[in-house]
Tab-separated table of C-alpha atoms in Angstrom:
chain	number	residue	atom	x	y	z
A	19	MET	CA	-2.456	-20.617	-1.642
A	20	SER	CA	0.266	-19.615	0.851
A	21	ASN	CA	0.014	-20.975	4.392
A	22	ASP	CA	-3.411	-22.554	3.815
A	23	ARG	CA	-4.225	-23.533	7.397
A	24	TYR	CA	-7.465	-25.370	6.703
A	25	GLY	CA	-6.695	-26.974	3.351
A	26	LEU	CA	-9.167	-24.865	1.363
A	27	SER	CA	-6.943	-25.075	-1.703
A	28	ARG	CA	-7.424	-28.853	-1.733
A	29	VAL	CA	-11.203	-28.573	-2.130
A	30	ILE	CA	-12.392	-29.199	-5.699
A	31	GLY	CA	-15.160	-27.040	-7.174
A	32	GLU	CA	-16.684	-25.620	-3.951
A	33	LYS	CA	-15.230	-22.222	-3.091
A	34	GLY	CA	-15.087	-21.471	0.638
A	35	VAL	CA	-16.135	-24.988	1.693
A	36	LEU	CA	-13.975	-26.657	4.324
A	37	PRO	CA	-12.429	-30.057	3.480
A	38	GLN	CA	-14.635	-32.045	5.843
A	39	ARG	CA	-17.816	-30.760	4.196
A	40	ALA	CA	-16.450	-30.887	0.647
A	41	ARG	CA	-17.670	-33.453	-1.842
A	42	LYS	CA	-14.173	-34.061	-3.216
A	43	LEU	CA	-10.581	-33.224	-2.338
A	44	ASP	CA	-7.461	-33.038	-4.476
A	45	PRO	CA	-4.850	-35.387	-2.970
A	46	ALA	CA	-2.293	-34.900	-5.773
A	47	LEU	CA	1.389	-34.357	-5.129
A	48	PRO	CA	3.564	-32.398	-4.628
A	49	CYS	CA	3.256	-31.578	-0.938
A	50	ARG	CA	2.673	-27.837	-0.500
A	51	GLU	CA	4.539	-25.456	1.810
A	52	ALA	CA	2.040	-25.617	4.693
A	53	GLU	CA	1.368	-29.367	4.477
A	54	LEU	CA	2.706	-32.595	5.916
A	55	LEU	CA	3.023	-35.626	3.611
A	56	ILE	CA	2.548	-39.091	5.100
A	57	ASP	CA	3.295	-42.538	3.687
A	58	VAL	CA	0.213	-44.348	4.954
A	59	GLU	CA	0.336	-47.855	6.392
A	60	SER	CA	-3.084	-48.411	7.984
A	61	LEU	CA	-6.514	-46.822	8.066
A	62	ASN	CA	-8.624	-47.263	11.164
A	63	ILE	CA	-12.124	-46.802	9.762
A	64	ASP	CA	-14.749	-45.283	12.046
A	65	ALA	CA	-16.906	-48.042	13.583
A	66	ALA	CA	-20.201	-46.701	12.230
A	67	SER	CA	-18.693	-46.333	8.758
A	68	PHE	CA	-17.130	-49.793	8.733
A	69	LYS	CA	-20.403	-51.375	9.861
A	70	GLN	CA	-22.314	-49.579	7.109
A	71	ILE	CA	-19.818	-50.787	4.497
A	72	LYS	CA	-20.069	-54.370	5.765
A	73	ASP	CA	-23.858	-54.160	5.754
A	74	GLU	CA	-23.771	-52.848	2.179
A	75	VAL	CA	-21.241	-55.185	0.542
A	76	GLY	CA	-20.873	-58.064	2.998
A	77	ALA	CA	-18.047	-59.145	5.297
A	78	GLU	CA	-15.781	-60.507	2.540
A	79	PRO	CA	-12.474	-58.565	2.857
A	80	ALA	CA	-12.080	-58.179	-0.908
A	81	ARG	CA	-15.496	-56.535	-1.193
A	82	ILE	CA	-14.745	-54.203	1.708
A	83	ALA	CA	-11.401	-53.287	0.138
A	84	ALA	CA	-13.054	-52.545	-3.200
A	85	ARG	CA	-15.672	-50.297	-1.582
A	86	VAL	CA	-13.060	-48.366	0.423
A	87	GLN	CA	-10.971	-47.862	-2.724
A	88	GLU	CA	-14.056	-46.737	-4.633
A	89	ILE	CA	-14.913	-44.119	-2.002
A	90	VAL	CA	-11.352	-42.772	-1.940
A	91	ARG	CA	-11.126	-42.616	-5.749
A	92	GLU	CA	-14.416	-40.728	-5.957
A	93	ARG	CA	-13.839	-38.322	-3.070
A	94	GLY	CA	-10.063	-37.982	-2.643
A	95	LYS	CA	-10.573	-38.881	1.023
A	96	MET	CA	-12.068	-41.703	3.083
A	97	GLN	CA	-15.470	-40.250	3.962
A	98	ASN	CA	-18.362	-42.695	3.964
A	99	PRO	CA	-21.120	-41.063	1.866
A	100	VAL	CA	-23.817	-42.636	4.066
A	101	THR	CA	-22.499	-41.984	7.595
A	102	GLY	CA	-20.349	-38.952	6.718
A	103	SER	CA	-17.614	-40.264	9.016
A	104	GLY	CA	-14.056	-41.337	8.342
A	105	GLY	CA	-11.579	-42.613	10.910
A	106	MET	CA	-7.833	-42.004	11.279
A	107	LEU	CA	-4.522	-43.394	10.042
A	108	ILE	CA	-0.980	-44.296	10.955
A	109	GLY	CA	2.042	-43.862	8.760
A	110	ARG	CA	5.511	-42.464	8.379
A	111	VAL	CA	6.375	-38.821	7.757
A	112	LYS	CA	7.709	-38.422	4.222
A	113	GLU	CA	7.936	-34.656	3.763
A	114	ILE	CA	7.321	-31.544	5.894
A	115	GLY	CA	6.499	-28.257	4.217
A	116	PRO	CA	8.576	-25.289	5.439
A	117	LYS	CA	5.467	-23.451	6.712
A	118	HIS	CA	3.945	-26.443	8.504
A	119	PRO	CA	4.214	-26.162	12.329
A	120	ALA	CA	5.797	-29.636	12.529
A	121	HIS	CA	8.810	-28.323	10.572
A	122	GLY	CA	11.745	-28.702	12.945
A	123	GLU	CA	9.751	-30.909	15.334
A	124	LEU	CA	9.138	-33.984	13.192
A	125	GLN	CA	11.669	-35.639	10.936
A	126	PRO	CA	11.125	-37.702	7.787
A	127	GLY	CA	10.732	-41.289	8.891
A	128	ASP	CA	8.942	-40.476	12.170
A	129	ARG	CA	5.901	-42.651	12.758
A	130	ILE	CA	2.700	-40.775	13.585
A	131	ALA	CA	-1.016	-41.259	13.979
A	132	THR	CA	-3.367	-38.577	12.723
A	133	LEU	CA	-5.885	-37.319	15.273
A	134	VAL	CA	-8.202	-35.653	12.768
A	135	SER	CA	-10.806	-37.452	10.720
A	136	LEU	CA	-10.125	-39.164	7.421
A	137	SER	CA	-13.239	-37.293	6.271
A	138	LEU	CA	-11.048	-34.175	5.816
A	139	THR	CA	-7.704	-35.782	4.977
A	140	PRO	CA	-6.616	-35.919	1.299
A	141	LEU	CA	-5.785	-39.550	0.589
A	142	VAL	CA	-4.564	-41.779	-2.236
A	143	ILE	CA	-4.683	-45.570	-2.000
A	144	GLU	CA	-2.245	-47.293	-4.335
A	145	GLU	CA	-2.825	-50.779	-2.922
A	146	VAL	CA	-4.913	-52.455	-0.227
A	147	LYS	CA	-2.654	-54.968	1.491
A	148	ALA	CA	-5.097	-56.441	4.016
A	149	VAL	CA	-8.525	-55.911	5.565
A	150	HIS	CA	-9.211	-56.751	9.208
A	151	PRO	CA	-13.019	-56.710	9.597
A	152	SER	CA	-12.969	-57.604	13.296
A	153	ILE	CA	-11.052	-54.437	14.196
A	154	ASP	CA	-12.211	-52.033	11.439
A	155	ARG	CA	-8.700	-51.690	10.011
A	156	VAL	CA	-7.456	-51.580	6.421
A	157	ASP	CA	-3.720	-51.879	5.711
A	158	ILE	CA	-2.707	-49.967	2.594
A	159	ARG	CA	0.103	-48.457	0.557
A	160	GLY	CA	-0.587	-44.827	-0.264
A	161	HIS	CA	-0.149	-41.244	0.849
A	162	ALA	CA	-2.106	-38.663	2.834
A	163	ILE	CA	-1.773	-34.931	3.429
A	164	LEU	CA	-2.126	-33.183	6.779
A	165	PHE	CA	-2.890	-29.459	6.993
A	166	VAL	CA	-1.578	-26.931	9.531
A	167	THR	CA	-4.614	-27.503	11.771
A	168	GLY	CA	-4.414	-31.306	11.487
A	169	LEU	CA	-3.642	-32.887	14.843
A	170	TYR	CA	-1.264	-35.822	15.139
A	171	ALA	CA	0.617	-37.834	17.751
A	172	LYS	CA	4.002	-39.493	17.516
A	173	LEU	CA	3.556	-43.210	18.023
A	174	PRO	CA	4.815	-44.359	21.434
A	175	THR	CA	7.810	-46.660	21.672
A	176	ASP	CA	6.484	-48.713	24.596
A	177	MET	CA	3.532	-50.336	22.817
A	178	PRO	CA	2.812	-51.842	19.390
A	179	ASP	CA	1.619	-49.477	16.665
A	180	THR	CA	-1.631	-51.382	16.298
A	181	LEU	CA	-2.397	-51.005	20.006
A	182	ALA	CA	-1.700	-47.273	19.925
A	183	LEU	CA	-3.812	-46.904	16.770
A	184	ALA	CA	-6.782	-48.663	18.330
A	185	ALA	CA	-6.706	-46.373	21.365
A	186	LEU	CA	-5.856	-43.097	19.626
A	187	ASP	CA	-8.736	-43.653	17.207
A	188	VAL	CA	-11.175	-42.790	20.010
A	189	CYS	CA	-8.950	-40.815	22.391
A	190	GLY	CA	-11.311	-37.849	22.559
A	191	ALA	CA	-13.898	-39.943	24.399
A	192	PRO	CA	-12.133	-40.707	27.712
A	193	ALA	CA	-10.624	-37.226	27.775
A	194	LEU	CA	-14.062	-35.603	27.719
A	195	VAL	CA	-15.352	-38.101	30.269
A	196	ALA	CA	-12.599	-36.909	32.606
A	197	ARG	CA	-14.109	-33.403	32.464
A	198	TRP	CA	-17.581	-34.547	33.483
A	199	VAL	CA	-17.374	-37.458	35.912
A	200	ARG	CA	-17.193	-36.689	39.606
A	201	PRO	CA	-17.276	-38.929	42.707
A	202	GLY	CA	-20.798	-39.922	43.757
A	203	MET	CA	-22.297	-39.922	40.271
A	204	THR	CA	-24.201	-42.752	38.610
A	205	VAL	CA	-22.718	-43.140	35.134
A	206	ALA	CA	-23.880	-45.359	32.275
A	207	VAL	CA	-21.862	-46.169	29.159
A	208	LEU	CA	-23.838	-47.375	26.161
A	209	GLY	CA	-21.701	-49.539	23.878
A	210	ALA	CA	-19.004	-52.027	24.876
A	211	GLY	CA	-16.541	-51.340	22.059
A	212	LYS	CA	-13.221	-49.476	22.106
A	213	SER	CA	-14.525	-46.068	23.124
A	214	GLY	CA	-16.934	-47.629	25.615
A	215	ALA	CA	-14.176	-49.558	27.368
A	216	LEU	CA	-11.938	-46.490	27.559
A	217	CYS	CA	-14.794	-44.356	28.896
A	218	LEU	CA	-15.582	-46.950	31.566
A	219	ALA	CA	-11.945	-47.109	32.650
A	220	GLN	CA	-11.654	-43.321	32.844
A	221	ALA	CA	-14.996	-42.963	34.641
A	222	ARG	CA	-13.969	-45.575	37.202
A	223	ARG	CA	-10.834	-43.550	37.921
A	224	ASP	CA	-12.769	-40.316	38.285
A	225	LEU	CA	-15.459	-41.827	40.522
A	226	LYS	CA	-12.715	-42.755	43.026
A	227	GLY	CA	-14.762	-45.602	44.460
A	228	GLN	CA	-17.821	-43.413	45.068
A	229	GLY	CA	-20.771	-43.914	42.742
A	230	ARG	CA	-22.069	-46.529	40.310
A	231	LEU	CA	-20.885	-47.475	36.848
A	232	LEU	CA	-23.235	-49.214	34.396
A	233	ALA	CA	-22.277	-50.834	31.085
A	234	LEU	CA	-24.995	-51.404	28.478
A	235	ASP	CA	-24.668	-53.450	25.303
A	236	ILE	CA	-26.535	-55.992	23.207
A	237	SER	CA	-23.676	-58.501	23.516
A	238	GLU	CA	-23.710	-60.571	26.671
A	239	GLN	CA	-20.158	-61.745	25.980
A	240	ALA	CA	-18.821	-58.193	25.644
A	241	LEU	CA	-20.515	-57.205	28.897
A	242	ALA	CA	-19.153	-60.251	30.712
A	243	THR	CA	-15.646	-59.304	29.576
A	244	LEU	CA	-16.009	-55.753	30.908
A	245	LYS	CA	-17.419	-56.983	34.216
A	246	GLY	CA	-14.666	-59.589	34.523
A	247	LEU	CA	-12.050	-56.872	34.080
A	248	GLY	CA	-13.641	-54.775	36.809
A	249	LEU	CA	-14.518	-51.931	34.458
A	250	CYS	CA	-18.121	-51.612	35.676
A	251	ASP	CA	-20.386	-52.399	38.628
A	252	ILE	CA	-23.531	-53.387	36.722
A	253	THR	CA	-24.065	-54.804	33.233
A	254	LEU	CA	-27.346	-54.561	31.321
A	255	LYS	CA	-27.966	-56.572	28.161
A	256	VAL	CA	-30.213	-54.286	26.135
A	257	ASP	CA	-31.083	-53.305	22.582
A	258	ALA	CA	-30.275	-49.597	22.563
A	259	THR	CA	-32.739	-48.946	19.741
A	260	GLN	CA	-35.558	-49.876	22.148
A	261	ALA	CA	-35.583	-46.714	24.257
A	262	VAL	CA	-38.324	-47.583	26.733
A	263	ASP	CA	-36.886	-51.037	27.432
A	264	VAL	CA	-33.493	-49.469	28.115
A	265	MET	CA	-35.011	-46.857	30.422
A	266	GLU	CA	-36.861	-49.518	32.390
A	267	ALA	CA	-33.727	-51.634	32.754
A	268	VAL	CA	-31.708	-48.641	33.952
A	269	SER	CA	-34.494	-47.620	36.321
A	270	ARG	CA	-34.533	-51.077	37.910
A	271	ALA	CA	-30.743	-51.084	38.227
A	272	THR	CA	-30.705	-47.658	39.903
A	273	ASP	CA	-33.785	-48.084	42.112
A	274	GLY	CA	-35.658	-45.561	40.008
A	275	ALA	CA	-33.044	-42.816	40.314
A	276	LEU	CA	-31.688	-43.090	36.739
A	277	CYS	CA	-28.233	-41.726	35.826
A	278	ASP	CA	-26.406	-38.462	36.325
A	279	LEU	CA	-24.467	-39.012	33.107
A	280	VAL	CA	-24.988	-41.272	30.099
A	281	ILE	CA	-22.174	-41.716	27.560
A	282	ASN	CA	-23.352	-42.993	24.183
A	283	CYS	CA	-20.659	-44.939	22.293
A	284	ALA	CA	-23.030	-47.054	20.187
A	285	SER	CA	-22.120	-47.777	16.563
A	286	VAL	CA	-25.731	-48.046	15.373
A	287	GLY	CA	-28.391	-45.391	14.797
A	288	ASN	CA	-31.609	-44.699	16.672
A	289	THR	CA	-30.061	-44.865	20.142
A	290	GLU	CA	-30.552	-41.216	21.100
A	291	MET	CA	-33.745	-41.718	23.111
A	292	ALA	CA	-32.366	-44.664	25.075
A	293	SER	CA	-29.649	-42.314	26.330
A	294	ILE	CA	-32.006	-39.409	27.019
A	295	LEU	CA	-34.617	-41.468	28.882
A	296	SER	CA	-31.935	-43.132	31.036
A	297	VAL	CA	-30.668	-39.863	32.508
A	298	LYS	CA	-32.350	-38.039	35.382
A	299	ASP	CA	-33.726	-34.517	35.009
A	300	GLY	CA	-30.828	-32.095	35.211
A	301	GLY	CA	-28.379	-34.759	34.069
A	302	ALA	CA	-26.224	-34.933	30.957
A	303	VAL	CA	-25.694	-37.113	27.904
A	304	ILE	CA	-22.454	-37.213	25.901
A	305	PHE	CA	-22.881	-38.492	22.354
A	306	PHE	CA	-19.713	-39.999	20.901
A	307	SER	CA	-21.475	-42.161	18.334
A	308	MET	CA	-21.044	-41.052	14.717
A	309	ALA	CA	-24.535	-42.450	14.150
A	310	THR	CA	-26.081	-39.742	16.360
A	311	SER	CA	-28.843	-37.586	14.861
A	312	PHE	CA	-29.036	-34.042	16.221
A	313	THR	CA	-32.668	-33.838	15.160
A	314	ALA	CA	-33.608	-37.070	16.912
A	315	ALA	CA	-31.820	-36.021	20.094
A	316	ALA	CA	-33.041	-32.426	20.266
A	317	LEU	CA	-36.648	-33.041	19.297
A	318	GLY	CA	-36.760	-36.284	21.239
A	319	ALA	CA	-35.671	-34.658	24.490
A	320	GLU	CA	-38.183	-31.859	23.965
A	321	GLY	CA	-40.922	-34.342	23.166
A	322	VAL	CA	-40.567	-36.213	26.470
A	323	GLY	CA	-40.031	-33.059	28.520
A	324	LYS	CA	-36.559	-34.073	29.645
A	325	ASP	CA	-34.310	-31.386	31.154
A	326	VAL	CA	-30.980	-32.740	29.948
A	327	THR	CA	-27.686	-31.219	28.854
A	328	MET	CA	-26.539	-32.872	25.627
A	329	LEU	CA	-22.982	-32.716	24.359
A	330	VAL	CA	-21.484	-33.901	21.094
A	331	GLY	CA	-17.948	-35.168	21.547
A	332	ASN	CA	-15.915	-33.636	18.718
A	333	GLY	CA	-12.946	-35.966	19.082
A	334	TYR	CA	-10.590	-33.287	20.382
A	335	VAL	CA	-9.809	-32.383	23.957
A	336	PRO	CA	-6.416	-30.838	24.792
A	337	GLY	CA	-4.106	-33.611	25.974
A	338	HIS	CA	-6.430	-36.365	24.766
A	339	ALA	CA	-3.751	-38.539	23.168
A	340	GLU	CA	-1.482	-38.478	26.211
A	341	LEU	CA	-4.400	-39.183	28.580
A	342	THR	CA	-5.547	-42.207	26.588
A	343	LEU	CA	-2.103	-43.755	26.173
A	344	GLU	CA	-1.430	-43.238	29.884
A	345	LEU	CA	-4.749	-44.947	30.654
A	346	LEU	CA	-3.544	-48.039	28.780
A	347	ARG	CA	-0.227	-47.947	30.611
A	348	ALA	CA	-1.847	-47.580	34.036
A	349	GLU	CA	-4.628	-50.140	33.535
A	350	PRO	CA	-3.129	-53.569	32.704
A	351	ALA	CA	-6.554	-55.212	32.351
A	352	LEU	CA	-7.682	-52.570	29.873
A	353	ARG	CA	-4.468	-52.971	27.902
A	354	ARG	CA	-4.950	-56.753	27.770
A	355	LEU	CA	-8.480	-56.233	26.476
A	356	PHE	CA	-7.217	-54.012	23.665
A	357	GLU	CA	-4.373	-56.379	22.832
A	358	THR	CA	-6.762	-59.331	22.680
A	359	ARG	CA	-9.645	-57.725	20.838
A	360	TYR	CA	-8.318	-54.854	18.738
A	361	VAL	CA	-4.705	-55.617	17.840
């Protein structure tokens, strides 16, 4: 198919189905005229997906590697069949089709990170070189194909690839936060992982010293780290699957006012109601977690009579990669956190 913007010709056996929804993709070479071919070095697996794989097969790297390879062999892409999510990758440009928009902008050998999900990216794994369970990363030898609509970012020269990968993996989160946070708001971030830390740092900037910033997580150590770095005003050790307990903790911390905005970055399911109950009537919740259930959120909010605007972060906001990398450059404490924990 000429100039196949969305990669429909790579879908096997499901006419008209987009690659993300498809059961299986064809990742075979050669690279076509509207595609970009990448020699892949590392996969950054989505947090919810990586946790599900670890829960299923155990934390042994060899077992994780085998399960990732099995998924990719079966589906032609890295899309967890349970969570539906993928992740992103870094690698080196190998070939640029003449009708791909990067033709003339990228050169073979350029190092890039993809900013679209592995759940729609044709992928072949020839070898798993290493698994890093603590940071959800799998180093491989293989190739991937990027379509015309596939977003990417050239890797920066002023920071290690692994640092850029960790941040770019969730760069849509702080960029959307920047659209919503205003001085004077009370903002809560649920989840103290990568996206949570970036959202806290961006929210702190946007609050401009006016308002309150709450961090919620089940890990006391993770919360202490965030508080020690000055990324939040209040920390609450909570189990986000216990919605009423979370609401009560937030209510006590805010003198009964609750939050103007709650940002859900949890990597586990059944956290929708904790977010909804913690926001005041007329407030908003942003769901960045790949474990979010639309049904649970929509029916749950209706069931408790909560007037709340709910947004699903889709991972793309114009300028999101540049904003996130600049956040790391401008916030030394945040950068040290990423270098210590995720690199």
